[in-house]
PDB file of C-alpha atoms in Angstrom:
ATOM      1  CA  MET A 391       0.000   0.000   0.000  1.00  0.00           C
ATOM      2  CA  LEU A 392       1.259   3.476  -0.944  1.00  0.00           C
ATOM      3  CA  LEU A 393       0.303   6.494   1.132  1.00  0.00           C
ATOM      4  CA  VAL A 394       0.189   9.741  -0.856  1.00  0.00           C
ATOM      5  CA  THR A 395      -0.174  13.058   0.946  1.00  0.00           C
ATOM      6  CA  GLY A 396      -1.435  16.071  -0.995  1.00  0.00           C
ATOM      7  CA  GLY A 397      -3.373  13.877  -3.418  1.00  0.00           C
ATOM      8  CA  THR A 398      -5.945  16.581  -4.202  1.00  0.00           C
ATOM      9  CA  THR A 399      -3.369  19.185  -5.249  1.00  0.00           C
ATOM     10  CA  PHE A 400      -2.326  20.031  -8.802  1.00  0.00           C
ATOM     11  CA  ILE A 401       0.757  17.833  -8.365  1.00  0.00           C
ATOM     12  CA  GLY A 402      -0.997  15.147  -6.345  1.00  0.00           C
ATOM     13  CA  ARG A 403      -3.678  14.493  -8.955  1.00  0.00           C
ATOM     14  CA  ALA A 404      -1.013  13.920 -11.612  1.00  0.00           C
ATOM     15  CA  VAL A 405       0.891  11.556  -9.315  1.00  0.00           C
ATOM     16  CA  LEU A 406      -2.246   9.552  -8.442  1.00  0.00           C
ATOM     17  CA  ARG A 407      -3.102   9.171 -12.135  1.00  0.00           C
ATOM     18  CA  ASN A 408       0.430   8.012 -12.883  1.00  0.00           C
ATOM     19  CA  LEU A 409       0.634   5.544  -9.987  1.00  0.00           C
ATOM     20  CA  SER A 410      -2.724   4.006 -10.904  1.00  0.00           C
ATOM     21  CA  THR A 411      -1.325   2.906 -14.274  1.00  0.00           C
ATOM     22  CA  TYR A 412       1.194   0.684 -12.458  1.00  0.00           C
ATOM     23  CA  GLY A 413      -1.471  -1.129 -10.466  1.00  0.00           C
ATOM     24  CA  TYR A 414      -0.409   0.107  -7.032  1.00  0.00           C
ATOM     25  CA  SER A 415      -2.828   0.019  -4.111  1.00  0.00           C
ATOM     26  CA  ILE A 416      -3.060   3.678  -3.131  1.00  0.00           C
ATOM     27  CA  ARG A 417      -4.238   5.469  -0.019  1.00  0.00           C
ATOM     28  CA  THR A 418      -4.371   9.242  -0.010  1.00  0.00           C
ATOM     29  CA  LEU A 419      -4.404  11.458   3.038  1.00  0.00           C
ATOM     30  CA  LEU A 420      -7.229  14.007   3.082  1.00  0.00           C
ATOM     31  CA  GLU A 421      -7.727  16.783   5.576  1.00  0.00           C
ATOM     32  CA  PRO A 422     -11.267  16.862   7.029  1.00  0.00           C
ATOM     33  CA  ALA A 423     -13.141  19.561   5.103  1.00  0.00           C
ATOM     34  CA  ILE A 424     -16.646  20.657   4.190  1.00  0.00           C
ATOM     35  CA  GLU A 425     -15.925  20.642   0.454  1.00  0.00           C
ATOM     36  CA  SER A 426     -15.741  17.359  -1.442  1.00  0.00           C
ATOM     37  CA  PRO A 427     -12.158  16.358  -2.316  1.00  0.00           C
ATOM     38  CA  LEU A 428     -10.892  17.123  -5.816  1.00  0.00           C
ATOM     39  CA  LEU A 429      -9.493  13.683  -6.648  1.00  0.00           C
ATOM     40  CA  PRO A 430      -8.707  12.599 -10.226  1.00  0.00           C
ATOM     41  CA  SER A 431     -11.576  10.801 -11.934  1.00  0.00           C
ATOM     42  CA  GLY A 432     -11.163   7.146 -12.796  1.00  0.00           C
ATOM     43  CA  VAL A 433      -8.534   6.511 -10.114  1.00  0.00           C
ATOM     44  CA  SER A 434      -9.373   4.082  -7.324  1.00  0.00           C
ATOM     45  CA  VAL A 435      -7.930   5.191  -3.986  1.00  0.00           C
ATOM     46  CA  ASP A 436      -8.418   4.402  -0.328  1.00  0.00           C
ATOM     47  CA  VAL A 437      -8.941   7.533   1.780  1.00  0.00           C
ATOM     48  CA  ALA A 438      -7.586   8.359   5.236  1.00  0.00           C
ATOM     49  CA  LEU A 439      -8.962  11.479   6.926  1.00  0.00           C
ATOM     50  CA  SER A 440      -6.345  13.323   8.954  1.00  0.00           C
ATOM     51  CA  SER A 441      -4.446  16.581   9.059  1.00  0.00           C
ATOM     52  CA  LEU A 442      -0.655  16.415   9.055  1.00  0.00           C
ATOM     53  CA  ASP A 443      -0.449  17.634  12.644  1.00  0.00           C
ATOM     54  CA  ASP A 444      -2.817  14.927  13.947  1.00  0.00           C
ATOM     55  CA  GLU A 445      -0.354  12.325  15.234  1.00  0.00           C
ATOM     56  CA  ARG A 446      -3.029   9.743  16.041  1.00  0.00           C
ATOM     57  CA  GLY A 447      -4.675  10.157  12.640  1.00  0.00           C
ATOM     58  CA  ILE A 448      -1.341   9.884  10.834  1.00  0.00           C
ATOM     59  CA  ARG A 449      -0.451   6.685  12.697  1.00  0.00           C
ATOM     60  CA  ALA A 450      -3.811   5.194  11.710  1.00  0.00           C
ATOM     61  CA  ALA A 451      -3.204   6.153   8.070  1.00  0.00           C
ATOM     62  CA  MET A 452       0.113   4.244   8.133  1.00  0.00           C
ATOM     63  CA  VAL A 453      -1.480   0.824   8.715  1.00  0.00           C
ATOM     64  CA  ASP A 454      -0.246  -1.637   6.028  1.00  0.00           C
ATOM     65  CA  VAL A 455       1.684   1.143   4.244  1.00  0.00           C
ATOM     66  CA  SER A 456       5.020   0.161   2.682  1.00  0.00           C
ATOM     67  CA  ALA A 457       5.884   3.464   0.987  1.00  0.00           C
ATOM     68  CA  VAL A 458       5.020   7.129   1.492  1.00  0.00           C
ATOM     69  CA  ILE A 459       4.983   9.811  -1.200  1.00  0.00           C
ATOM     70  CA  HIS A 460       4.862  13.130   0.611  1.00  0.00           C
ATOM     71  CA  LEU A 461       3.516  15.903  -1.635  1.00  0.00           C
ATOM     72  CA  ALA A 462       1.506  17.937   0.876  1.00  0.00           C
ATOM     73  CA  GLY A 463       2.742  21.380   1.817  1.00  0.00           C
ATOM     74  CA  THR A 464       2.379  25.043   1.039  1.00  0.00           C
ATOM     75  CA  GLY A 465       2.566  25.550  -2.715  1.00  0.00           C
ATOM     76  CA  LEU A 466       3.073  28.661  -4.822  1.00  0.00           C
ATOM     77  CA  GLY A 467      -0.605  29.546  -4.830  1.00  0.00           C
ATOM     78  CA  HIS A 468      -2.626  31.593  -2.378  1.00  0.00           C
ATOM     79  CA  THR A 469      -2.694  30.171   1.153  1.00  0.00           C
ATOM     80  CA  PHE A 470      -2.772  31.412   4.726  1.00  0.00           C
ATOM     81  CA  ASP A 471      -1.124  28.223   6.013  1.00  0.00           C
ATOM     82  CA  ASP A 472       2.097  28.661   7.984  1.00  0.00           C
ATOM     83  CA  PRO A 473       4.960  26.829   6.194  1.00  0.00           C
ATOM     84  CA  GLU A 474       6.704  26.204   9.511  1.00  0.00           C
ATOM     85  CA  ILE A 475       3.657  24.220  10.654  1.00  0.00           C
ATOM     86  CA  VAL A 476       2.531  22.592   7.407  1.00  0.00           C
ATOM     87  CA  ASP A 477       5.870  21.827   5.740  1.00  0.00           C
ATOM     88  CA  ALA A 478       8.311  21.508   8.628  1.00  0.00           C
ATOM     89  CA  GLU A 479       6.242  20.275  11.572  1.00  0.00           C
ATOM     90  CA  GLY A 480       3.849  18.267   9.396  1.00  0.00           C
ATOM     91  CA  THR A 481       6.769  16.421   7.838  1.00  0.00           C
ATOM     92  CA  ARG A 482       8.254  15.680  11.264  1.00  0.00           C
ATOM     93  CA  VAL A 483       4.990  14.067  12.396  1.00  0.00           C
ATOM     94  CA  LEU A 484       4.727  12.075   9.164  1.00  0.00           C
ATOM     95  CA  VAL A 485       8.343  10.874   9.373  1.00  0.00           C
ATOM     96  CA  GLU A 486       7.989   9.697  12.969  1.00  0.00           C
ATOM     97  CA  ALA A 487       4.796   7.792  12.145  1.00  0.00           C
ATOM     98  CA  ALA A 488       6.454   6.235   9.094  1.00  0.00           C
ATOM     99  CA  GLU A 489       9.394   5.074  11.215  1.00  0.00           C
ATOM    100  CA  GLU A 490       7.049   3.490  13.762  1.00  0.00           C
ATOM    101  CA  ALA A 491       5.160   1.712  10.971  1.00  0.00           C
ATOM    102  CA  GLY A 492       8.328   0.316   9.398  1.00  0.00           C
ATOM    103  CA  VAL A 493       7.801   2.091   6.070  1.00  0.00           C
ATOM    104  CA  GLU A 494      10.281   0.837   3.473  1.00  0.00           C
ATOM    105  CA  ARG A 495      10.393   3.911   1.231  1.00  0.00           C
ATOM    106  CA  PHE A 496       9.789   7.624   1.789  1.00  0.00           C
ATOM    107  CA  ILE A 497       9.744  10.039  -1.153  1.00  0.00           C
ATOM    108  CA  TYR A 498       9.520  13.760  -0.482  1.00  0.00           C
ATOM    109  CA  LEU A 499       8.823  16.497  -3.017  1.00  0.00           C
ATOM    110  CA  SER A 500      10.820  19.607  -2.171  1.00  0.00           C
ATOM    111  CA  THR A 501      11.778  22.645  -4.237  1.00  0.00           C
ATOM    112  CA  LEU A 502      14.880  23.978  -5.947  1.00  0.00           C
ATOM    113  CA  GLY A 503      16.774  26.313  -3.662  1.00  0.00           C
ATOM    114  CA  ALA A 504      15.521  24.819  -0.382  1.00  0.00           C
ATOM    115  CA  ASP A 505      17.776  26.368   2.257  1.00  0.00           C
ATOM    116  CA  PRO A 506      17.400  26.561   6.059  1.00  0.00           C
ATOM    117  CA  ALA A 507      18.960  30.040   5.930  1.00  0.00           C
ATOM    118  CA  SER A 508      16.571  31.369   3.268  1.00  0.00           C
ATOM    119  CA  ALA A 509      14.815  34.666   3.926  1.00  0.00           C
ATOM    120  CA  TYR A 510      11.621  33.211   2.443  1.00  0.00           C
ATOM    121  CA  PRO A 511       9.475  31.183   4.898  1.00  0.00           C
ATOM    122  CA  GLN A 512       8.299  28.533   2.453  1.00  0.00           C
ATOM    123  CA  ILE A 513      11.775  27.853   1.045  1.00  0.00           C
ATOM    124  CA  ARG A 514      13.209  27.692   4.563  1.00  0.00           C
ATOM    125  CA  ALA A 515      10.482  25.318   5.775  1.00  0.00           C
ATOM    126  CA  LYS A 516      11.105  22.934   2.868  1.00  0.00           C
ATOM    127  CA  ALA A 517      14.758  22.679   3.919  1.00  0.00           C
ATOM    128  CA  ILE A 518      13.791  21.993   7.537  1.00  0.00           C
ATOM    129  CA  ALA A 519      11.456  19.250   6.308  1.00  0.00           C
ATOM    130  CA  GLU A 520      14.312  17.751   4.290  1.00  0.00           C
ATOM    131  CA  ASN A 521      16.480  17.644   7.407  1.00  0.00           C
ATOM    132  CA  HIS A 522      13.775  15.823   9.378  1.00  0.00           C
ATOM    133  CA  ILE A 523      13.805  13.159   6.672  1.00  0.00           C
ATOM    134  CA  ARG A 524      17.603  12.891   6.426  1.00  0.00           C
ATOM    135  CA  ASN A 525      17.917  12.547  10.199  1.00  0.00           C
ATOM    136  CA  SER A 526      15.448   9.655  10.261  1.00  0.00           C
ATOM    137  CA  SER A 527      16.060   5.945   9.747  1.00  0.00           C
ATOM    138  CA  LEU A 528      13.841   5.864   6.652  1.00  0.00           C
ATOM    139  CA  PRO A 529      15.132   4.858   3.200  1.00  0.00           C
ATOM    140  CA  TYR A 530      14.340   8.215   1.604  1.00  0.00           C
ATOM    141  CA  THR A 531      14.482  10.015  -1.710  1.00  0.00           C
ATOM    142  CA  ILE A 532      14.204  13.808  -1.859  1.00  0.00           C
ATOM    143  CA  LEU A 533      13.237  15.339  -5.195  1.00  0.00           C
ATOM    144  CA  ARG A 534      13.785  19.081  -5.532  1.00  0.00           C
ATOM    145  CA  SER A 535      11.553  20.235  -8.338  1.00  0.00           C
ATOM    146  CA  ALA A 536      11.720  23.282 -10.568  1.00  0.00           C
ATOM    147  CA  VAL A 537       8.548  25.321 -11.056  1.00  0.00           C
ATOM    148  CA  LEU A 538       5.815  23.161 -12.577  1.00  0.00           C
ATOM    149  CA  PHE A 539       3.383  23.839 -15.389  1.00  0.00           C
ATOM    150  CA  GLY A 540       0.216  22.139 -16.550  1.00  0.00           C
ATOM    151  CA  PRO A 541      -3.566  22.596 -16.283  1.00  0.00           C
ATOM    152  CA  ASP A 542      -4.544  24.510 -13.121  1.00  0.00           C
ATOM    153  CA  ASP A 543      -0.943  25.213 -12.115  1.00  0.00           C
ATOM    154  CA  SER A 544       0.288  28.179 -10.082  1.00  0.00           C
ATOM    155  CA  LEU A 545       2.435  29.582 -12.884  1.00  0.00           C
ATOM    156  CA  THR A 546       0.887  29.649 -16.358  1.00  0.00           C
ATOM    157  CA  THR A 547      -2.747  29.460 -15.213  1.00  0.00           C
ATOM    158  CA  SER A 548      -2.257  32.198 -12.634  1.00  0.00           C
ATOM    159  CA  LEU A 549      -0.397  34.400 -15.114  1.00  0.00           C
ATOM    160  CA  ALA A 550      -3.181  33.983 -17.687  1.00  0.00           C
ATOM    161  CA  MET A 551      -5.847  35.064 -15.190  1.00  0.00           C
ATOM    162  CA  LEU A 552      -3.768  38.006 -13.989  1.00  0.00           C
ATOM    163  CA  MET A 553      -3.233  39.104 -17.587  1.00  0.00           C
ATOM    164  CA  ALA A 554      -6.943  38.811 -18.354  1.00  0.00           C
ATOM    165  CA  GLY A 555      -7.749  40.850 -15.256  1.00  0.00           C
ATOM    166  CA  SER A 556      -5.343  43.644 -16.161  1.00  0.00           C
ATOM    167  CA  VAL A 557      -5.991  46.510 -18.549  1.00  0.00           C
ATOM    168  CA  LEU A 558      -3.455  47.212 -21.315  1.00  0.00           C
ATOM    169  CA  PHE A 559      -0.414  46.825 -19.022  1.00  0.00           C
ATOM    170  CA  PHE A 560       0.971  43.800 -17.188  1.00  0.00           C
ATOM    171  CA  PRO A 561       3.410  44.400 -14.307  1.00  0.00           C
ATOM    172  CA  ILE A 562       6.251  41.972 -13.609  1.00  0.00           C
ATOM    173  CA  PRO A 563       8.713  42.008 -10.682  1.00  0.00           C
ATOM    174  CA  GLY A 564      11.822  44.001 -11.538  1.00  0.00           C
ATOM    175  CA  ASP A 565      13.062  43.637 -15.091  1.00  0.00           C
ATOM    176  CA  GLY A 566      11.828  40.053 -15.346  1.00  0.00           C
ATOM    177  CA  SER A 567      15.355  38.637 -15.572  1.00  0.00           C
ATOM    178  CA  THR A 568      14.840  35.877 -12.977  1.00  0.00           C
ATOM    179  CA  VAL A 569      15.680  32.557 -14.664  1.00  0.00           C
ATOM    180  CA  LEU A 570      13.352  29.562 -14.296  1.00  0.00           C
ATOM    181  CA  GLN A 571      13.381  26.018 -15.663  1.00  0.00           C
ATOM    182  CA  PRO A 572       9.729  24.964 -16.035  1.00  0.00           C
ATOM    183  CA  LEU A 573       9.021  21.241 -15.643  1.00  0.00           C
ATOM    184  CA  TRP A 574       5.860  19.573 -16.967  1.00  0.00           C
ATOM    185  CA  VAL A 575       3.862  18.123 -14.084  1.00  0.00           C
ATOM    186  CA  GLU A 576       3.381  14.783 -15.863  1.00  0.00           C
ATOM    187  CA  ASP A 577       7.159  14.402 -16.231  1.00  0.00           C
ATOM    188  CA  LEU A 578       7.554  14.975 -12.498  1.00  0.00           C
ATOM    189  CA  ALA A 579       4.810  12.428 -11.760  1.00  0.00           C
ATOM    190  CA  THR A 580       6.663   9.881 -13.899  1.00  0.00           C
ATOM    191  CA  CYS A 581       9.914  10.508 -12.015  1.00  0.00           C
ATOM    192  CA  ILE A 582       8.165  10.085  -8.665  1.00  0.00           C
ATOM    193  CA  GLY A 583       6.616   6.790  -9.780  1.00  0.00           C
ATOM    194  CA  TRP A 584       9.915   5.468 -11.102  1.00  0.00           C
ATOM    195  CA  SER A 585      11.732   6.503  -7.911  1.00  0.00           C
ATOM    196  CA  LEU A 586       9.777   3.864  -5.992  1.00  0.00           C
ATOM    197  CA  ASP A 587      11.689   1.095  -7.761  1.00  0.00           C
ATOM    198  CA  GLU A 588      15.041   2.812  -8.342  1.00  0.00           C
ATOM    199  CA  GLU A 589      17.525   1.578  -5.750  1.00  0.00           C
ATOM    200  CA  GLU A 590      20.016   4.208  -6.919  1.00  0.00           C
ATOM    201  CA  THR A 591      17.801   7.016  -5.641  1.00  0.00           C
ATOM    202  CA  LYS A 592      17.718   5.758  -2.043  1.00  0.00           C
ATOM    203  CA  GLY A 593      19.352   8.141   0.398  1.00  0.00           C
ATOM    204  CA  GLY A 594      19.777  10.852  -2.226  1.00  0.00           C
ATOM    205  CA  THR A 595      18.628  14.391  -2.959  1.00  0.00           C
ATOM    206  CA  PHE A 596      18.025  15.067  -6.636  1.00  0.00           C
ATOM    207  CA  GLU A 597      17.238  18.295  -8.482  1.00  0.00           C
ATOM    208  CA  LEU A 598      14.759  18.067 -11.352  1.00  0.00           C
ATOM    209  CA  GLY A 599      14.084  20.661 -14.025  1.00  0.00           C
ATOM    210  CA  GLY A 600      12.780  21.047 -17.539  1.00  0.00           C
ATOM    211  CA  PRO A 601      14.788  21.078 -20.786  1.00  0.00           C
ATOM    212  CA  GLU A 602      15.010  24.878 -21.167  1.00  0.00           C
ATOM    213  CA  TYR A 603      15.903  28.002 -19.226  1.00  0.00           C
ATOM    214  CA  PHE A 604      13.565  30.997 -19.509  1.00  0.00           C
ATOM    215  CA  THR A 605      13.582  34.418 -17.945  1.00  0.00           C
ATOM    216  CA  LEU A 606      10.339  35.429 -16.290  1.00  0.00           C
ATOM    217  CA  ARG A 607       9.785  37.980 -19.053  1.00  0.00           C
ATOM    218  CA  GLN A 608      10.097  35.223 -21.662  1.00  0.00           C
ATOM    219  CA  ILE A 609       7.602  33.038 -19.784  1.00  0.00           C
ATOM    220  CA  VAL A 610       5.128  35.920 -19.582  1.00  0.00           C
ATOM    221  CA  THR A 611       5.466  36.442 -23.341  1.00  0.00           C
ATOM    222  CA  ILE A 612       4.945  32.720 -24.012  1.00  0.00           C
ATOM    223  CA  VAL A 613       1.816  32.660 -21.829  1.00  0.00           C
ATOM    224  CA  MET A 614       0.429  35.765 -23.542  1.00  0.00           C
ATOM    225  CA  ARG A 615       0.884  34.152 -26.931  1.00  0.00           C
ATOM    226  CA  ALA A 616      -0.683  30.836 -25.876  1.00  0.00           C
ATOM    227  CA  ALA A 617      -3.654  32.529 -24.174  1.00  0.00           C
ATOM    228  CA  SER A 618      -4.121  35.057 -27.019  1.00  0.00           C
ATOM    229  CA  ILE A 619      -3.791  37.997 -24.624  1.00  0.00           C
ATOM    230  CA  ILE A 620      -1.886  41.148 -25.544  1.00  0.00           C
ATOM    231  CA  ARG A 621      -0.519  43.378 -22.783  1.00  0.00           C
ATOM    232  CA  ILE A 622       2.408  45.773 -22.458  1.00  0.00           C
ATOM    233  CA  ILE A 623       4.919  44.379 -19.964  1.00  0.00           C
ATOM    234  CA  ILE A 624       5.833  46.930 -17.310  1.00  0.00           C
ATOM    235  CA  PRO A 625       8.816  46.395 -14.944  1.00  0.00           C
ATOM    236  CA  THR A 626       7.589  47.053 -11.401  1.00  0.00           C
ATOM    237  CA  ARG A 627       9.274  47.213  -8.023  1.00  0.00           C
ATOM    238  CA  PRO A 628       8.654  43.904  -6.191  1.00  0.00           C
ATOM    239  CA  PRO A 629       7.399  45.567  -2.955  1.00  0.00           C
ATOM    240  CA  TYR A 630       4.528  47.151  -4.909  1.00  0.00           C
ATOM    241  CA  LEU A 631       3.573  43.796  -6.427  1.00  0.00           C
ATOM    242  CA  ARG A 632       3.857  42.133  -3.044  1.00  0.00           C
ATOM    243  CA  GLY A 633       1.469  44.693  -1.585  1.00  0.00           C
ATOM    244  CA  GLY A 634      -0.970  44.064  -4.418  1.00  0.00           C
ATOM    245  CA  ALA A 635      -0.751  40.289  -3.953  1.00  0.00           C
ATOM    246  CA  TRP A 636      -1.253  40.657  -0.199  1.00  0.00           C
ATOM    247  CA  LEU A 637      -4.391  42.731  -0.818  1.00  0.00           C
ATOM    248  CA  MET A 638      -5.779  40.314  -3.418  1.00  0.00           C
ATOM    249  CA  GLU A 639      -5.239  37.341  -1.103  1.00  0.00           C
ATOM    250  CA  ARG A 640      -7.334  39.048   1.560  1.00  0.00           C
ATOM    251  CA  THR A 641     -10.134  40.465  -0.569  1.00  0.00           C
ATOM    252  CA  LEU A 642     -10.766  37.859  -3.285  1.00  0.00           C
ATOM    253  CA  ARG A 643     -12.264  34.434  -2.748  1.00  0.00           C
ATOM    254  CA  TYR A 644      -9.706  33.118  -5.246  1.00  0.00           C
ATOM    255  CA  SER A 645      -6.503  35.089  -5.805  1.00  0.00           C
ATOM    256  CA  PRO A 646      -4.314  34.243  -8.820  1.00  0.00           C
ATOM    257  CA  ALA A 647      -1.550  36.315  -7.213  1.00  0.00           C
ATOM    258  CA  SER A 648       0.284  35.173  -4.098  1.00  0.00           C
ATOM    259  CA  THR A 649       3.175  36.317  -1.955  1.00  0.00           C
ATOM    260  CA  ASN A 650       4.525  32.747  -2.100  1.00  0.00           C
ATOM    261  CA  LEU A 651       4.853  32.973  -5.872  1.00  0.00           C
ATOM    262  CA  LEU A 652       6.581  36.349  -5.647  1.00  0.00           C
ATOM    263  CA  ASP A 653       9.036  34.896  -3.115  1.00  0.00           C
ATOM    264  CA  TYR A 654       9.768  32.052  -5.506  1.00  0.00           C
ATOM    265  CA  LEU A 655      10.368  34.482  -8.380  1.00  0.00           C
ATOM    266  CA  ALA A 656      12.815  36.585  -6.368  1.00  0.00           C
ATOM    267  CA  VAL A 657      15.881  34.508  -7.337  1.00  0.00           C
ATOM    268  CA  ASN A 658      16.930  32.130 -10.115  1.00  0.00           C
ATOM    269  CA  ARG A 659      15.547  28.582  -9.713  1.00  0.00           C
ATOM    270  CA  THR A 660      17.516  26.295 -12.027  1.00  0.00           C
ATOM    271  CA  THR A 661      19.524  23.090 -12.138  1.00  0.00           C
ATOM    272  CA  ASP A 662      21.355  21.178 -14.890  1.00  0.00           C
ATOM    273  CA  LEU A 663      19.386  20.768 -18.107  1.00  0.00           C
ATOM    274  CA  ASP A 664      20.132  17.042 -18.367  1.00  0.00           C
ATOM    275  CA  THR A 665      18.812  15.939 -14.964  1.00  0.00           C
ATOM    276  CA  LEU A 666      15.823  13.924 -16.214  1.00  0.00           C
ATOM    277  CA  PRO A 667      17.681  12.106 -19.027  1.00  0.00           C
ATOM    278  CA  ARG A 668      20.673  11.415 -16.771  1.00  0.00           C
ATOM    279  CA  LEU A 669      18.793  10.272 -13.671  1.00  0.00           C
ATOM    280  CA  PHE A 670      15.710   8.633 -15.170  1.00  0.00           C
ATOM    281  CA  GLY A 671      16.337   8.222 -18.889  1.00  0.00           C
ATOM    282  CA  LEU A 672      13.373  10.515 -19.534  1.00  0.00           C
ATOM    283  CA  ALA A 673      13.313  13.199 -22.219  1.00  0.00           C
ATOM    284  CA  PRO A 674      11.602  16.213 -20.585  1.00  0.00           C
ATOM    285  CA  THR A 675       8.776  17.995 -22.357  1.00  0.00           C
ATOM    286  CA  ARG A 676       9.229  21.491 -23.774  1.00  0.00           C
ATOM    287  CA  MET A 677       6.996  24.091 -22.171  1.00  0.00           C
ATOM    288  CA  GLU A 678       5.596  25.471 -25.418  1.00  0.00           C
ATOM    289  CA  ASP A 679       4.494  21.967 -26.467  1.00  0.00           C
ATOM    290  CA  ARG A 680       2.159  21.572 -23.465  1.00  0.00           C
ATOM    291  CA  LEU A 681       0.200  24.796 -23.157  1.00  0.00           C
ATOM    292  CA  ASP A 682      -3.082  23.672 -24.709  1.00  0.00           C
ATOM    293  CA  HIS A 683      -4.815  24.364 -21.390  1.00  0.00           C
ATOM    294  CA  LEU A 684      -4.174  28.083 -21.942  1.00  0.00           C
ATOM    295  CA  ARG A 685      -5.945  28.040 -25.301  1.00  0.00           C
ATOM    296  CA  GLU A 686      -9.107  26.377 -24.015  1.00  0.00           C
ATOM    297  CA  LYS A 687     -10.608  29.106 -21.813  1.00  0.00           C
ATOM    298  CA  ASN A 688     -11.561  32.744 -21.610  1.00  0.00           C
ATOM    299  CA  TRP A 689      -9.360  33.619 -18.653  1.00  0.00           C
ATOM    300  CA  GLY A 690     -11.267  36.735 -17.702  1.00  0.00           C
ATOM    301  CA  TRP A 691     -14.440  34.689 -17.272  1.00  0.00           C
ATOM    302  CA  GLU A 692     -12.477  31.965 -15.496  1.00  0.00           C
ATOM    303  CA  LEU A 693     -11.141  34.463 -12.966  1.00  0.00           C
ATOM    304  CA  LEU A 694     -14.682  35.745 -12.390  1.00  0.00           C
ATOM    305  CA  ARG A 695     -16.092  32.210 -12.107  1.00  0.00           C
ATOM    306  CA  ARG A 696     -13.599  31.292  -9.400  1.00  0.00           C
ATOM    307  CA  GLN A 697     -14.826  34.131  -7.224  1.00  0.00           C
ATOM    308  CA  PHE A 698     -18.216  32.403  -6.958  1.00  0.00           C
ATOM    309  CA  SER A 699     -17.326  28.738  -7.326  1.00  0.00           C
ATOM    310  CA  LYS A 700     -15.754  26.192  -4.978  1.00  0.00           C
ATOM    311  CA  ARG A 701     -13.733  24.823  -7.900  1.00  0.00           C
TER     312      ARG A 701
END
């Protein structure tokens, strides 16, 4: 039995779909909530209801589990969750329960640039979570991912809605020279699935990125073209954008802007271009080849719809 945390997230849904093709028995951890869980259709999963800080609930979820894939945590989208609690402390609880249960494999999804000395709370918390795992007795694999793209992501989808909601001009932080290495979410899901059976990945930390480097300005231009939106790009001081994101997070039911995303975009987030072919024998997908989701919607209407919809 595999236990997957964060199975209802953008990343988690892709991982559950991928794992189901291999015939694994899957259990996903769901936090108790009023809304129905957004699980991928056609995928059979067992469900355990527990928050990451519920030690008793986590121990119950570990029954008969041989491997854990830990995807839950604060992402790049809008959230009021504290990374120190969700990412760092939640991982500690999960690791201790996995040790008690005799789990044979523990895979953790982290982020490029994870550093305990980082000035950014989410990046710092990811590094603390990594240390909890390394200091355990678990056979672990840590995958540090580049920024991800795909349907309903926190990068291209959010940018498209922000562009649609702007008038004539589109502000970007600074001159847009931050370098990113976008990775297709389905490629990451494949790597996670393959890591379960790769002995060479045990006890290692691996950085994963896409096949190309782009500046933020280039990514914005690519998204504009794919979404058929024309705006004039305006360099803007990051504190102004951060203030705008902070306000949107507190006034909109759904905010496509987030302070977490701005933190992520503050510095370059790259690794070697050949990581997927070298580590997994997988040719990564080019970003511009997988942007059909941007062509399928009117993003202005989608932004409006999300203010009144639970989905």
